[in-house]
């Protein structure tokens, strides 16, 4: 097969015999078909191994992996996607991805069409929604998948980087606060600026209370972020 010996097909006869030309042709055709069947069986085994390996990698992936067809319908949804977004595969498969409350931004449809057209998306940093309504930071990658029937699907991988984003935000906050604390010797001004920083960049509302020499606690400064609804954030 393809210039390589795949095996040997042997015959034996009880009596002395000489093959006719037609019989020889028959056995040669039979051997050729047998070799081709072996080749196909070998290729099938290889494809099965590759498929099982790929499925295992998708199942074990820490990234949410989803496959979307040209109509925007979800064709694959791995366990990490279930864990990260909160929607089970049974609820999602065959449904329009845009109908799910994932916090898809206005550029989602443009990105989908770009990938279906052959483009790739590398490390798009954005935000998504979990099923419970929580917003979290993600890194998204997407590539086109060309099928044998000519269709192109969009394979997306989404990494939950909310914890990393929280740590990085905390580090930036500490850096800003440290700069404020060393910039001025005016205690009142410094405390006001720190409270404002925490309210605007971290918590939405912040109050600073100081215990005096007499043991009494008094509020020095409080600050509310403009984005915080009235009535929320009444405890420090």
PDB file of C-alpha atoms in Angstrom:
ATOM      1  CA  UNK A   1       0.000   0.000   0.000  1.00  0.00           C
ATOM      2  CA  UNK A   2       1.519   3.324  -1.126  1.00  0.00           C
ATOM      3  CA  UNK A   3       4.760   1.539  -1.941  1.00  0.00           C
ATOM      4  CA  UNK A   4       5.014  -0.300   1.389  1.00  0.00           C
ATOM      5  CA  UNK A   5       4.404  -3.973   2.131  1.00  0.00           C
ATOM      6  CA  UNK A   6       1.468  -4.284   4.528  1.00  0.00           C
ATOM      7  CA  UNK A   7       1.706  -8.060   5.023  1.00  0.00           C
ATOM      8  CA  UNK A   8       1.622 -11.398   3.247  1.00  0.00           C
ATOM      9  CA  UNK A   9      -1.444 -13.308   2.063  1.00  0.00           C
ATOM     10  CA  UNK A  10      -0.585 -17.004   1.551  1.00  0.00           C
ATOM     11  CA  UNK A  11      -2.478 -19.891  -0.102  1.00  0.00           C
ATOM     12  CA  UNK A  12      -1.879 -23.646  -0.058  1.00  0.00           C
ATOM     13  CA  UNK A  13      -3.435 -26.455  -2.088  1.00  0.00           C
ATOM     14  CA  UNK A  14      -3.856 -30.152  -1.285  1.00  0.00           C
ATOM     15  CA  UNK A  15      -2.856 -31.162  -4.771  1.00  0.00           C
ATOM     16  CA  UNK A  16      -0.206 -29.953  -7.153  1.00  0.00           C
ATOM     17  CA  UNK A  17      -1.640 -26.925  -8.927  1.00  0.00           C
ATOM     18  CA  UNK A  18      -0.597 -24.127 -11.220  1.00  0.00           C
ATOM     19  CA  UNK A  19      -2.457 -20.821 -11.106  1.00  0.00           C
ATOM     20  CA  UNK A  20      -4.002 -19.625 -14.294  1.00  0.00           C
ATOM     21  CA  UNK A  21      -3.596 -15.985 -15.289  1.00  0.00           C
ATOM     22  CA  UNK A  22      -7.146 -15.217 -14.182  1.00  0.00           C
ATOM     23  CA  UNK A  23      -6.626 -16.933 -10.811  1.00  0.00           C
ATOM     24  CA  UNK A  24      -3.379 -15.053 -10.272  1.00  0.00           C
ATOM     25  CA  UNK A  25      -5.130 -11.766 -11.040  1.00  0.00           C
ATOM     26  CA  UNK A  26      -7.911 -12.708  -8.628  1.00  0.00           C
ATOM     27  CA  UNK A  27      -5.487 -13.379  -5.769  1.00  0.00           C
ATOM     28  CA  UNK A  28      -3.559 -10.185  -6.486  1.00  0.00           C
ATOM     29  CA  UNK A  29      -6.786  -8.170  -6.369  1.00  0.00           C
ATOM     30  CA  UNK A  30      -7.810  -9.932  -3.152  1.00  0.00           C
ATOM     31  CA  UNK A  31      -4.425  -9.161  -1.566  1.00  0.00           C
ATOM     32  CA  UNK A  32      -4.658  -5.533  -2.678  1.00  0.00           C
ATOM     33  CA  UNK A  33      -8.143  -5.138  -1.210  1.00  0.00           C
ATOM     34  CA  UNK A  34      -7.036  -6.793   2.027  1.00  0.00           C
ATOM     35  CA  UNK A  35      -4.110  -4.376   2.315  1.00  0.00           C
ATOM     36  CA  UNK A  36      -6.401  -1.418   1.665  1.00  0.00           C
ATOM     37  CA  UNK A  37      -8.807  -2.655   4.348  1.00  0.00           C
ATOM     38  CA  UNK A  38      -5.896  -2.888   6.795  1.00  0.00           C
ATOM     39  CA  UNK A  39      -4.787   0.644   5.879  1.00  0.00           C
ATOM     40  CA  UNK A  40      -8.281   2.002   6.464  1.00  0.00           C
ATOM     41  CA  UNK A  41      -8.553   0.167   9.776  1.00  0.00           C
ATOM     42  CA  UNK A  42      -5.197   1.627  10.819  1.00  0.00           C
ATOM     43  CA  UNK A  43      -6.254   5.137   9.821  1.00  0.00           C
ATOM     44  CA  UNK A  44      -9.560   4.725  11.667  1.00  0.00           C
ATOM     45  CA  UNK A  45      -7.693   3.638  14.804  1.00  0.00           C
ATOM     46  CA  UNK A  46      -5.421   6.680  14.506  1.00  0.00           C
ATOM     47  CA  UNK A  47      -8.382   9.014  14.039  1.00  0.00           C
ATOM     48  CA  UNK A  48     -10.154   7.431  16.995  1.00  0.00           C
ATOM     49  CA  UNK A  49      -7.066   7.897  19.166  1.00  0.00           C
ATOM     50  CA  UNK A  50      -6.740  11.517  18.068  1.00  0.00           C
ATOM     51  CA  UNK A  51     -10.439  12.125  18.681  1.00  0.00           C
ATOM     52  CA  UNK A  52     -10.351  10.572  22.141  1.00  0.00           C
ATOM     53  CA  UNK A  53      -7.207  12.544  23.022  1.00  0.00           C
ATOM     54  CA  UNK A  54      -8.800  15.762  21.803  1.00  0.00           C
ATOM     55  CA  UNK A  55     -11.980  15.083  23.759  1.00  0.00           C
ATOM     56  CA  UNK A  56      -9.946  14.380  26.908  1.00  0.00           C
ATOM     57  CA  UNK A  57      -8.048  17.649  26.476  1.00  0.00           C
ATOM     58  CA  UNK A  58     -11.283  19.598  26.001  1.00  0.00           C
ATOM     59  CA  UNK A  59     -12.892  17.926  29.011  1.00  0.00           C
ATOM     60  CA  UNK A  60      -9.855  18.627  31.230  1.00  0.00           C
ATOM     61  CA  UNK A  61      -9.217  22.170  29.965  1.00  0.00           C
ATOM     62  CA  UNK A  62      -9.400  24.917  32.618  1.00  0.00           C
ATOM     63  CA  UNK A  63     -10.619  27.269  29.879  1.00  0.00           C
ATOM     64  CA  UNK A  64     -14.227  27.479  28.783  1.00  0.00           C
ATOM     65  CA  UNK A  65     -14.325  26.029  25.261  1.00  0.00           C
ATOM     66  CA  UNK A  66     -17.285  26.610  23.004  1.00  0.00           C
ATOM     67  CA  UNK A  67     -17.939  25.915  19.343  1.00  0.00           C
ATOM     68  CA  UNK A  68     -20.391  28.134  17.464  1.00  0.00           C
ATOM     69  CA  UNK A  69     -21.739  27.543  13.944  1.00  0.00           C
ATOM     70  CA  UNK A  70     -22.418  30.225  11.286  1.00  0.00           C
ATOM     71  CA  UNK A  71     -25.943  30.698  12.676  1.00  0.00           C
ATOM     72  CA  UNK A  72     -24.528  31.465  16.119  1.00  0.00           C
ATOM     73  CA  UNK A  73     -25.775  28.179  17.611  1.00  0.00           C
ATOM     74  CA  UNK A  74     -23.634  26.467  20.243  1.00  0.00           C
ATOM     75  CA  UNK A  75     -22.267  23.115  19.042  1.00  0.00           C
ATOM     76  CA  UNK A  76     -19.849  22.379  21.911  1.00  0.00           C
ATOM     77  CA  UNK A  77     -19.727  23.479  25.564  1.00  0.00           C
ATOM     78  CA  UNK A  78     -17.132  21.867  27.834  1.00  0.00           C
ATOM     79  CA  UNK A  79     -17.236  21.315  31.627  1.00  0.00           C
ATOM     80  CA  UNK A  80     -15.117  24.427  32.257  1.00  0.00           C
ATOM     81  CA  UNK A  81     -17.731  26.502  30.414  1.00  0.00           C
ATOM     82  CA  UNK A  82     -20.399  24.992  32.659  1.00  0.00           C
ATOM     83  CA  UNK A  83     -18.327  25.810  35.749  1.00  0.00           C
ATOM     84  CA  UNK A  84     -17.321  29.330  34.693  1.00  0.00           C
ATOM     85  CA  UNK A  85     -20.630  30.566  33.293  1.00  0.00           C
ATOM     86  CA  UNK A  86     -23.061  28.433  35.296  1.00  0.00           C
ATOM     87  CA  UNK A  87     -25.006  27.064  32.301  1.00  0.00           C
ATOM     88  CA  UNK A  88     -25.045  23.316  31.715  1.00  0.00           C
ATOM     89  CA  UNK A  89     -24.274  21.839  28.302  1.00  0.00           C
ATOM     90  CA  UNK A  90     -27.836  20.472  28.078  1.00  0.00           C
ATOM     91  CA  UNK A  91     -29.203  24.004  28.440  1.00  0.00           C
ATOM     92  CA  UNK A  92     -26.804  25.551  25.930  1.00  0.00           C
ATOM     93  CA  UNK A  93     -26.215  23.091  23.071  1.00  0.00           C
ATOM     94  CA  UNK A  94     -28.174  24.007  19.966  1.00  0.00           C
ATOM     95  CA  UNK A  95     -29.155  27.382  21.390  1.00  0.00           C
ATOM     96  CA  UNK A  96     -28.060  30.823  20.097  1.00  0.00           C
ATOM     97  CA  UNK A  97     -25.050  31.977  22.082  1.00  0.00           C
ATOM     98  CA  UNK A  98     -26.278  35.558  21.828  1.00  0.00           C
ATOM     99  CA  UNK A  99     -29.478  34.615  23.716  1.00  0.00           C
ATOM    100  CA  UNK A 100     -27.540  33.573  26.826  1.00  0.00           C
ATOM    101  CA  UNK A 101     -26.937  36.169  29.513  1.00  0.00           C
ATOM    102  CA  UNK A 102     -23.162  36.096  29.132  1.00  0.00           C
ATOM    103  CA  UNK A 103     -22.646  39.846  28.977  1.00  0.00           C
ATOM    104  CA  UNK A 104     -21.645  39.745  25.310  1.00  0.00           C
ATOM    105  CA  UNK A 105     -20.595  43.224  24.187  1.00  0.00           C
ATOM    106  CA  UNK A 106     -21.594  45.027  21.016  1.00  0.00           C
ATOM    107  CA  UNK A 107     -18.534  43.717  19.189  1.00  0.00           C
ATOM    108  CA  UNK A 108     -19.451  40.047  19.658  1.00  0.00           C
ATOM    109  CA  UNK A 109     -21.284  39.693  16.351  1.00  0.00           C
ATOM    110  CA  UNK A 110     -18.468  41.450  14.487  1.00  0.00           C
ATOM    111  CA  UNK A 111     -15.900  39.170  16.129  1.00  0.00           C
ATOM    112  CA  UNK A 112     -17.959  36.079  15.253  1.00  0.00           C
ATOM    113  CA  UNK A 113     -18.267  37.080  11.614  1.00  0.00           C
ATOM    114  CA  UNK A 114     -14.557  37.884  11.434  1.00  0.00           C
ATOM    115  CA  UNK A 115     -13.619  34.435  12.760  1.00  0.00           C
ATOM    116  CA  UNK A 116     -16.104  32.703  10.457  1.00  0.00           C
ATOM    117  CA  UNK A 117     -14.380  34.608   7.660  1.00  0.00           C
ATOM    118  CA  UNK A 118     -10.999  33.121   8.594  1.00  0.00           C
ATOM    119  CA  UNK A 119      -9.619  35.625  11.120  1.00  0.00           C
ATOM    120  CA  UNK A 120      -8.306  34.778  14.591  1.00  0.00           C
ATOM    121  CA  UNK A 121      -8.696  36.652  17.873  1.00  0.00           C
ATOM    122  CA  UNK A 122      -5.763  36.571  20.279  1.00  0.00           C
ATOM    123  CA  UNK A 123      -6.024  37.607  23.917  1.00  0.00           C
ATOM    124  CA  UNK A 124      -9.076  39.818  23.912  1.00  0.00           C
ATOM    125  CA  UNK A 125      -9.453  41.132  27.475  1.00  0.00           C
ATOM    126  CA  UNK A 126     -13.075  41.881  28.338  1.00  0.00           C
ATOM    127  CA  UNK A 127     -15.803  41.087  30.870  1.00  0.00           C
ATOM    128  CA  UNK A 128     -18.579  38.509  30.948  1.00  0.00           C
ATOM    129  CA  UNK A 129     -21.512  37.598  33.181  1.00  0.00           C
ATOM    130  CA  UNK A 130     -22.093  34.436  35.143  1.00  0.00           C
ATOM    131  CA  UNK A 131     -25.550  32.938  35.340  1.00  0.00           C
ATOM    132  CA  UNK A 132     -25.994  34.461  38.813  1.00  0.00           C
ATOM    133  CA  UNK A 133     -25.336  37.939  37.412  1.00  0.00           C
ATOM    134  CA  UNK A 134     -21.771  38.364  38.676  1.00  0.00           C
ATOM    135  CA  UNK A 135     -19.403  40.223  36.349  1.00  0.00           C
ATOM    136  CA  UNK A 136     -15.900  38.804  35.924  1.00  0.00           C
ATOM    137  CA  UNK A 137     -12.806  39.495  33.851  1.00  0.00           C
ATOM    138  CA  UNK A 138     -11.877  37.133  31.018  1.00  0.00           C
ATOM    139  CA  UNK A 139      -9.253  36.607  28.348  1.00  0.00           C
ATOM    140  CA  UNK A 140     -10.741  35.343  25.104  1.00  0.00           C
ATOM    141  CA  UNK A 141      -9.173  33.588  22.133  1.00  0.00           C
ATOM    142  CA  UNK A 142     -11.006  32.457  18.986  1.00  0.00           C
ATOM    143  CA  UNK A 143      -9.994  30.605  15.815  1.00  0.00           C
ATOM    144  CA  UNK A 144     -11.866  29.356  12.731  1.00  0.00           C
ATOM    145  CA  UNK A 145     -12.454  25.610  12.281  1.00  0.00           C
ATOM    146  CA  UNK A 146     -12.877  24.462   8.678  1.00  0.00           C
ATOM    147  CA  UNK A 147     -15.099  21.383   8.243  1.00  0.00           C
ATOM    148  CA  UNK A 148     -14.924  18.914   5.366  1.00  0.00           C
ATOM    149  CA  UNK A 149     -18.344  20.036   4.099  1.00  0.00           C
ATOM    150  CA  UNK A 150     -17.041  23.577   3.585  1.00  0.00           C
ATOM    151  CA  UNK A 151     -18.606  25.121   6.670  1.00  0.00           C
ATOM    152  CA  UNK A 152     -16.546  27.213   9.068  1.00  0.00           C
ATOM    153  CA  UNK A 153     -17.167  27.165  12.820  1.00  0.00           C
ATOM    154  CA  UNK A 154     -15.865  29.498  15.516  1.00  0.00           C
ATOM    155  CA  UNK A 155     -13.896  27.857  18.328  1.00  0.00           C
ATOM    156  CA  UNK A 156     -13.620  30.137  21.370  1.00  0.00           C
ATOM    157  CA  UNK A 157     -11.554  29.672  24.501  1.00  0.00           C
ATOM    158  CA  UNK A 158     -12.361  31.862  27.496  1.00  0.00           C
ATOM    159  CA  UNK A 159     -10.136  32.057  30.569  1.00  0.00           C
ATOM    160  CA  UNK A 160     -11.525  33.329  33.879  1.00  0.00           C
ATOM    161  CA  UNK A 161      -8.901  35.844  35.033  1.00  0.00           C
ATOM    162  CA  UNK A 162     -11.044  37.538  37.669  1.00  0.00           C
ATOM    163  CA  UNK A 163      -8.774  36.475  40.533  1.00  0.00           C
ATOM    164  CA  UNK A 164      -5.690  37.671  38.690  1.00  0.00           C
ATOM    165  CA  UNK A 165      -7.450  40.940  37.821  1.00  0.00           C
ATOM    166  CA  UNK A 166      -8.443  41.393  41.474  1.00  0.00           C
ATOM    167  CA  UNK A 167      -4.837  40.879  42.623  1.00  0.00           C
ATOM    168  CA  UNK A 168      -3.502  43.279  40.005  1.00  0.00           C
ATOM    169  CA  UNK A 169      -6.121  45.871  40.962  1.00  0.00           C
ATOM    170  CA  UNK A 170      -5.125  45.463  44.616  1.00  0.00           C
ATOM    171  CA  UNK A 171      -1.471  46.007  43.768  1.00  0.00           C
ATOM    172  CA  UNK A 172      -2.289  49.153  41.801  1.00  0.00           C
ATOM    173  CA  UNK A 173      -4.415  50.388  44.695  1.00  0.00           C
ATOM    174  CA  UNK A 174      -1.611  49.812  47.201  1.00  0.00           C
ATOM    175  CA  UNK A 175       0.821  51.658  44.944  1.00  0.00           C
ATOM    176  CA  UNK A 176      -1.532  54.644  44.659  1.00  0.00           C
ATOM    177  CA  UNK A 177      -2.254  54.658  48.392  1.00  0.00           C
ATOM    178  CA  UNK A 178       1.447  54.454  49.241  1.00  0.00           C
ATOM    179  CA  UNK A 179       2.138  57.422  46.998  1.00  0.00           C
ATOM    180  CA  UNK A 180      -0.631  59.422  48.697  1.00  0.00           C
ATOM    181  CA  UNK A 181       0.608  58.574  52.188  1.00  0.00           C
ATOM    182  CA  UNK A 182       4.109  59.826  51.441  1.00  0.00           C
ATOM    183  CA  UNK A 183       3.195  62.852  49.316  1.00  0.00           C
ATOM    184  CA  UNK A 184       1.971  65.242  51.997  1.00  0.00           C
ATOM    185  CA  UNK A 185       2.589  65.950  55.678  1.00  0.00           C
ATOM    186  CA  UNK A 186      -0.951  67.311  56.051  1.00  0.00           C
ATOM    187  CA  UNK A 187      -2.731  64.423  57.818  1.00  0.00           C
ATOM    188  CA  UNK A 188      -6.238  65.676  57.047  1.00  0.00           C
ATOM    189  CA  UNK A 189      -5.530  66.123  53.342  1.00  0.00           C
ATOM    190  CA  UNK A 190      -3.812  62.728  53.119  1.00  0.00           C
ATOM    191  CA  UNK A 191      -6.660  60.891  54.853  1.00  0.00           C
ATOM    192  CA  UNK A 192      -9.237  62.590  52.640  1.00  0.00           C
ATOM    193  CA  UNK A 193      -7.346  61.555  49.509  1.00  0.00           C
ATOM    194  CA  UNK A 194      -6.967  57.933  50.697  1.00  0.00           C
ATOM    195  CA  UNK A 195     -10.682  57.663  51.455  1.00  0.00           C
ATOM    196  CA  UNK A 196     -11.552  59.111  48.054  1.00  0.00           C
ATOM    197  CA  UNK A 197      -9.171  56.679  46.368  1.00  0.00           C
ATOM    198  CA  UNK A 198     -10.713  53.647  48.091  1.00  0.00           C
ATOM    199  CA  UNK A 199     -14.255  54.772  47.335  1.00  0.00           C
ATOM    200  CA  UNK A 200     -13.614  55.410  43.672  1.00  0.00           C
ATOM    201  CA  UNK A 201     -11.186  52.586  42.809  1.00  0.00           C
ATOM    202  CA  UNK A 202     -12.113  49.794  45.193  1.00  0.00           C
ATOM    203  CA  UNK A 203     -15.293  49.693  47.220  1.00  0.00           C
ATOM    204  CA  UNK A 204     -17.688  52.348  45.936  1.00  0.00           C
ATOM    205  CA  UNK A 205     -18.058  53.740  49.465  1.00  0.00           C
ATOM    206  CA  UNK A 206     -15.525  54.290  52.225  1.00  0.00           C
ATOM    207  CA  UNK A 207     -15.490  55.861  55.681  1.00  0.00           C
ATOM    208  CA  UNK A 208     -12.519  56.567  57.935  1.00  0.00           C
ATOM    209  CA  UNK A 209     -13.056  56.613  61.683  1.00  0.00           C
ATOM    210  CA  UNK A 210     -10.313  57.484  64.148  1.00  0.00           C
ATOM    211  CA  UNK A 211     -10.065  56.751  67.874  1.00  0.00           C
ATOM    212  CA  UNK A 212      -8.968  59.797  69.841  1.00  0.00           C
ATOM    213  CA  UNK A 213      -6.879  59.981  73.048  1.00  0.00           C
ATOM    214  CA  UNK A 214     -10.066  59.838  75.108  1.00  0.00           C
ATOM    215  CA  UNK A 215     -11.090  56.569  73.461  1.00  0.00           C
ATOM    216  CA  UNK A 216     -13.915  58.154  71.520  1.00  0.00           C
ATOM    217  CA  UNK A 217     -14.288  57.187  67.850  1.00  0.00           C
ATOM    218  CA  UNK A 218     -15.174  59.881  65.377  1.00  0.00           C
ATOM    219  CA  UNK A 219     -15.655  59.800  61.637  1.00  0.00           C
ATOM    220  CA  UNK A 220     -12.982  61.856  59.943  1.00  0.00           C
ATOM    221  CA  UNK A 221     -14.059  61.436  56.355  1.00  0.00           C
ATOM    222  CA  UNK A 222     -16.478  59.438  54.228  1.00  0.00           C
ATOM    223  CA  UNK A 223     -16.766  59.219  50.459  1.00  0.00           C
ATOM    224  CA  UNK A 224     -19.290  57.667  48.092  1.00  0.00           C
ATOM    225  CA  UNK A 225     -18.571  56.762  44.484  1.00  0.00           C
ATOM    226  CA  UNK A 226     -20.860  58.457  41.998  1.00  0.00           C
ATOM    227  CA  UNK A 227     -21.696  55.032  40.538  1.00  0.00           C
ATOM    228  CA  UNK A 228     -22.980  53.624  43.850  1.00  0.00           C
ATOM    229  CA  UNK A 229     -26.802  53.679  44.153  1.00  0.00           C
ATOM    230  CA  UNK A 230     -28.194  55.804  46.956  1.00  0.00           C
ATOM    231  CA  UNK A 231     -28.890  53.773  50.098  1.00  0.00           C
ATOM    232  CA  UNK A 232     -26.079  51.259  49.551  1.00  0.00           C
ATOM    233  CA  UNK A 233     -22.753  51.115  51.355  1.00  0.00           C
ATOM    234  CA  UNK A 234     -23.710  52.100  54.860  1.00  0.00           C
ATOM    235  CA  UNK A 235     -21.107  50.038  56.693  1.00  0.00           C
ATOM    236  CA  UNK A 236     -17.326  50.295  56.625  1.00  0.00           C
TER     237      UNK A 236
END
